[in-house]
C-alpha cells in the first residue's frame, strides 16, 4: 500500500512540475510579446494592434470609400490652420490629438481649422467615432481628405510621388506627413502644426512667415507659418525632404526647416542666436512655442502653475514622453489645468483618458 501511495505522490509531483513549466513558458511568452508591443508603440505612436504589421502600411491612401470632401474643394486661404492625420487607422485618433485641434479652433474662432486625413473616413466612422463627433460640434473645424497622388500633381513633388517611391521607403507614413505639410503650405500658405501642441493664445498677430526653436540650439518644425507669397520656402522644404528622404527619422519625422533657416539667413549660426528675422522669415525663441523642454516633460504631471504662460502661444507635449495618467496624477496637475481650459469639450468628454 505504501508503494502505491508513494507512486501516486511521485506522479502528482511530475504532473505539477510539468504544468508549472507550461505556465512559466506561457508567462514568459506573454511578457516577451508585451515588451515587443511596448517598444514598437514607444518608437512609433502610429502603431496599432488592429494593424498587425511591423512595416508602415499606406495602401489605404488609394482607397476611395470616403465620406470627406477633398481639401482642394475647400480652397483654403492663408488665414487657415492645418493638422494632418497620416495613419491608415482613424480609430486610433485619440483625445490628446483632438485636444490640440480644439485648442487651435477656440483660439481662432474666425479662422478655419482643417484636419487633413490621408486615409478615407467613412460615413459610419464619422457617426460612431466619439472623438471626431466632439470635434465636429465646433463650427470652424473642417475635416478633409488628401489623396497624396492627386494632391502632388503640378507641384515639385509630383514626379517623386507618382514614381511609387513612397511604397519602398522605410517609414512612408512619416514621409507622407512631411509631404502633406509642405504641399499644403506651398499651395495655400497658412499655419501647420502637429497634434502635440496645445494653443493657449491666438497666433493671428504674428507675421505670416515664421518658425520657432524647440530649444536654444534646435529648430522645431512641429509648427510653422508660411504665406502663399512665401511659397518659395515651402518649395525649398519639399525639395530638401525629397532629396534626403532616405535619411528620415521614422520616430521623430522630418526637420528640414533647420536647413532652410541656414539658407535664408545671412547671419552666422542663426539657430544659435536669439529670435531674429531672415529675409522676412521670423525665427522665434523656444519660450513662445516650446516653453517646457523635453527634459522637463514630467513637470506637466506635477501640481503648480505653468512656466511662461503669459508669454507662450503654445505648449508642446512631447508625445514620446508619457505624461502621467490616472486620476491621482492628473487632477490638479499643470497638464490638467492646460487641457481643462483650452480644450474643455474634449476634456469633459474624455478626462479619464488623458
Short mmCIF file of N, CA, C and O in Angstrom, two decimals, residues 248-304:
data_model
loop_
_atom_site.label_atom_id
_atom_site.label_comp_id
_atom_site.label_asym_id
_atom_site.label_seq_id
_atom_site.Cartn_x
_atom_site.Cartn_y
_atom_site.Cartn_z
N UNK A 248 15.41 60.03 -43.37
CA UNK A 248 14.33 60.48 -42.50
C UNK A 248 14.31 59.70 -41.19
O UNK A 248 14.48 58.49 -41.17
N UNK A 249 14.12 60.42 -40.09
CA UNK A 249 13.98 59.82 -38.77
C UNK A 249 12.55 59.33 -38.62
O UNK A 249 11.63 60.13 -38.48
N UNK A 250 12.36 58.02 -38.64
CA UNK A 250 11.00 57.47 -38.61
C UNK A 250 10.25 57.81 -37.32
O UNK A 250 9.04 57.97 -37.32
N UNK A 251 10.97 57.88 -36.22
CA UNK A 251 10.33 58.14 -34.92
C UNK A 251 9.95 59.60 -34.75
O UNK A 251 8.89 59.93 -34.24
N UNK A 252 10.82 60.51 -35.20
CA UNK A 252 10.61 61.94 -34.94
C UNK A 252 10.21 62.74 -36.16
O UNK A 252 9.91 63.92 -36.06
N UNK A 253 10.20 62.10 -37.34
CA UNK A 253 9.77 62.81 -38.54
C UNK A 253 10.85 63.71 -39.11
O UNK A 253 12.00 63.68 -38.70
N UNK A 254 10.41 64.54 -40.06
CA UNK A 254 11.38 65.40 -40.76
C UNK A 254 11.67 66.67 -39.97
O UNK A 254 10.90 67.08 -39.11
N UNK A 255 12.78 67.29 -40.30
CA UNK A 255 13.08 68.62 -39.75
C UNK A 255 13.96 69.36 -40.75
O UNK A 255 15.10 69.72 -40.46
N UNK A 256 13.41 69.57 -41.95
CA UNK A 256 14.18 70.25 -42.99
C UNK A 256 14.25 71.75 -42.75
O UNK A 256 15.07 72.44 -43.36
N UNK A 257 13.42 72.26 -41.84
CA UNK A 257 13.40 73.70 -41.62
C UNK A 257 14.71 74.21 -41.02
O UNK A 257 15.07 75.37 -41.20
N UNK A 258 15.45 73.36 -40.33
CA UNK A 258 16.76 73.78 -39.81
C UNK A 258 17.68 74.18 -40.96
O UNK A 258 18.39 75.18 -40.89
N UNK A 259 17.64 73.38 -42.04
CA UNK A 259 18.46 73.69 -43.21
C UNK A 259 17.94 74.93 -43.93
O UNK A 259 18.73 75.77 -44.41
N UNK A 260 16.63 75.10 -43.98
CA UNK A 260 16.04 76.27 -44.62
C UNK A 260 16.45 77.55 -43.90
O UNK A 260 16.78 78.56 -44.53
N UNK A 261 16.45 77.50 -42.57
CA UNK A 261 16.86 78.68 -41.80
C UNK A 261 18.30 79.06 -42.11
O UNK A 261 18.63 80.24 -42.29
N UNK A 262 19.15 78.07 -42.20
CA UNK A 262 20.55 78.35 -42.52
C UNK A 262 20.69 78.96 -43.92
O UNK A 262 21.52 79.83 -44.16
N UNK A 263 19.84 78.51 -44.85
CA UNK A 263 19.89 79.04 -46.20
C UNK A 263 19.35 80.47 -46.28
O UNK A 263 19.88 81.29 -47.04
N UNK A 264 18.29 80.74 -45.53
CA UNK A 264 17.64 82.04 -45.61
C UNK A 264 18.39 83.14 -44.88
O UNK A 264 18.28 84.30 -45.21
N UNK A 265 19.16 82.75 -43.85
CA UNK A 265 19.81 83.75 -43.01
C UNK A 265 21.26 83.97 -43.43
O UNK A 265 22.02 83.02 -43.60
N UNK A 266 21.60 85.23 -43.55
CA UNK A 266 23.00 85.57 -43.82
C UNK A 266 23.79 85.68 -42.53
O UNK A 266 25.02 85.71 -42.53
N UNK A 267 23.08 85.73 -41.40
CA UNK A 267 23.72 85.82 -40.10
C UNK A 267 24.41 84.51 -39.76
O UNK A 267 23.81 83.43 -39.90
N UNK A 268 25.66 84.53 -39.32
CA UNK A 268 26.34 83.27 -38.94
C UNK A 268 25.63 82.59 -37.77
O UNK A 268 25.14 83.24 -36.85
N UNK A 269 25.54 81.29 -37.83
CA UNK A 269 24.92 80.47 -36.77
C UNK A 269 23.54 81.00 -36.36
O UNK A 269 23.30 81.31 -35.19
N UNK A 270 22.61 81.14 -37.31
CA UNK A 270 21.30 81.74 -36.98
C UNK A 270 20.52 80.97 -35.94
O UNK A 270 19.78 81.56 -35.15
N UNK A 271 20.68 79.65 -35.90
CA UNK A 271 19.90 78.86 -34.95
C UNK A 271 20.36 79.12 -33.52
O UNK A 271 19.57 79.06 -32.57
N UNK A 272 21.62 79.42 -33.34
CA UNK A 272 22.16 79.65 -32.01
C UNK A 272 21.83 81.04 -31.48
O UNK A 272 21.93 81.29 -30.28
N UNK A 273 21.45 81.95 -32.37
CA UNK A 273 21.16 83.31 -31.94
C UNK A 273 19.78 83.41 -31.32
O UNK A 273 18.96 82.50 -31.42
N UNK A 274 19.55 84.55 -30.69
CA UNK A 274 18.22 84.83 -30.16
C UNK A 274 17.25 85.02 -31.33
O UNK A 274 17.64 84.94 -32.49
N UNK A 275 15.99 85.27 -31.05
CA UNK A 275 14.99 85.42 -32.10
C UNK A 275 15.43 86.48 -33.10
O UNK A 275 15.77 87.61 -32.73
N UNK A 276 15.43 86.13 -34.38
CA UNK A 276 15.89 87.04 -35.42
C UNK A 276 14.97 86.94 -36.63
O UNK A 276 14.13 86.05 -36.71
N UNK A 277 15.16 87.87 -37.58
CA UNK A 277 14.43 87.86 -38.83
C UNK A 277 15.42 87.65 -39.96
O UNK A 277 16.46 88.30 -40.01
N UNK A 278 15.09 86.73 -40.87
CA UNK A 278 15.95 86.43 -42.01
C UNK A 278 15.15 86.57 -43.29
O UNK A 278 14.31 85.72 -43.59
N UNK A 279 15.38 87.66 -44.00
CA UNK A 279 14.67 87.90 -45.27
C UNK A 279 13.16 87.81 -45.09
O UNK A 279 12.45 87.21 -45.90
N UNK A 280 12.66 88.40 -44.01
CA UNK A 280 11.23 88.40 -43.75
C UNK A 280 10.70 87.13 -43.11
O UNK A 280 9.50 86.98 -42.91
N UNK A 281 11.60 86.21 -42.77
CA UNK A 281 11.22 84.96 -42.13
C UNK A 281 11.66 85.02 -40.67
O UNK A 281 12.84 85.12 -40.38
N UNK A 282 10.69 84.97 -39.75
CA UNK A 282 10.98 85.14 -38.33
C UNK A 282 11.33 83.81 -37.67
O UNK A 282 10.69 82.79 -37.93
N UNK A 283 12.34 83.86 -36.83
CA UNK A 283 12.71 82.68 -36.02
C UNK A 283 12.51 83.05 -34.56
O UNK A 283 13.17 83.95 -34.04
N UNK A 284 11.55 82.37 -33.90
CA UNK A 284 11.20 82.70 -32.52
C UNK A 284 11.92 81.80 -31.53
O UNK A 284 12.21 80.63 -31.81
N UNK A 285 12.16 82.34 -30.36
CA UNK A 285 12.78 81.58 -29.28
C UNK A 285 11.86 80.51 -28.75
O UNK A 285 10.63 80.58 -28.92
N UNK A 286 12.38 79.49 -28.07
CA UNK A 286 11.55 78.37 -27.59
C UNK A 286 10.51 78.77 -26.56
O UNK A 286 9.52 78.06 -26.37
N UNK A 287 10.71 79.90 -25.88
CA UNK A 287 9.76 80.30 -24.84
C UNK A 287 8.36 80.58 -25.38
O UNK A 287 7.38 80.57 -24.64
N UNK A 288 8.25 80.80 -26.71
CA UNK A 288 6.95 81.13 -27.29
C UNK A 288 6.15 79.90 -27.71
O UNK A 288 4.92 79.94 -27.73
N UNK A 289 6.82 78.82 -28.05
CA UNK A 289 6.11 77.64 -28.55
C UNK A 289 6.51 76.34 -27.87
O UNK A 289 5.76 75.37 -27.91
N UNK A 290 7.69 76.31 -27.28
CA UNK A 290 8.17 75.13 -26.56
C UNK A 290 8.66 75.55 -25.17
O UNK A 290 9.81 75.31 -24.83
N UNK A 291 7.79 76.17 -24.36
CA UNK A 291 8.26 76.70 -23.08
C UNK A 291 8.74 75.64 -22.09
O UNK A 291 9.52 75.95 -21.19
N UNK A 292 8.25 74.42 -22.23
CA UNK A 292 8.72 73.32 -21.37
C UNK A 292 9.56 72.37 -22.23
O UNK A 292 9.05 71.76 -23.17
N UNK A 293 10.83 72.28 -21.93
CA UNK A 293 11.74 71.46 -22.73
C UNK A 293 11.48 69.97 -22.51
O UNK A 293 10.86 69.56 -21.52
N UNK A 294 11.98 69.17 -23.44
CA UNK A 294 11.74 67.73 -23.37
C UNK A 294 12.27 67.11 -22.09
O UNK A 294 11.66 66.19 -21.53
N UNK A 295 13.40 67.63 -21.58
CA UNK A 295 13.99 67.07 -20.36
C UNK A 295 13.12 67.33 -19.13
O UNK A 295 13.28 66.69 -18.10
N UNK A 296 12.19 68.30 -19.25
CA UNK A 296 11.36 68.66 -18.10
C UNK A 296 9.89 68.28 -18.33
O UNK A 296 9.00 68.84 -17.71
N UNK A 297 9.65 67.32 -19.22
CA UNK A 297 8.29 66.99 -19.60
C UNK A 297 7.44 66.54 -18.41
O UNK A 297 6.22 66.77 -18.37
N UNK A 298 8.05 65.91 -17.39
CA UNK A 298 7.27 65.43 -16.26
C UNK A 298 6.68 66.56 -15.42
O UNK A 298 5.82 66.33 -14.57
N UNK A 299 7.13 67.79 -15.67
CA UNK A 299 6.54 68.93 -14.97
C UNK A 299 5.05 69.07 -15.30
O UNK A 299 4.29 69.63 -14.51
N UNK A 300 4.64 68.58 -16.47
CA UNK A 300 3.22 68.63 -16.82
C UNK A 300 2.38 67.85 -15.82
O UNK A 300 1.22 68.20 -15.56
N UNK A 301 2.93 66.77 -15.28
CA UNK A 301 2.17 65.90 -14.38
C UNK A 301 2.18 66.36 -12.93
O UNK A 301 1.51 65.79 -12.09
N UNK A 302 2.94 67.41 -12.67
CA UNK A 302 3.07 67.90 -11.30
C UNK A 302 2.11 69.06 -11.05
O UNK A 302 1.72 69.77 -11.98
N UNK A 303 1.73 69.28 -9.81
CA UNK A 303 0.86 70.42 -9.49
C UNK A 303 1.63 71.73 -9.60
O UNK A 303 2.86 71.75 -9.53
N UNK A 304 0.91 72.82 -9.78
CA UNK A 304 1.55 74.12 -9.86
C UNK A 304 1.12 74.88 -11.10
O UNK A 304 0.23 74.45 -11.85
#
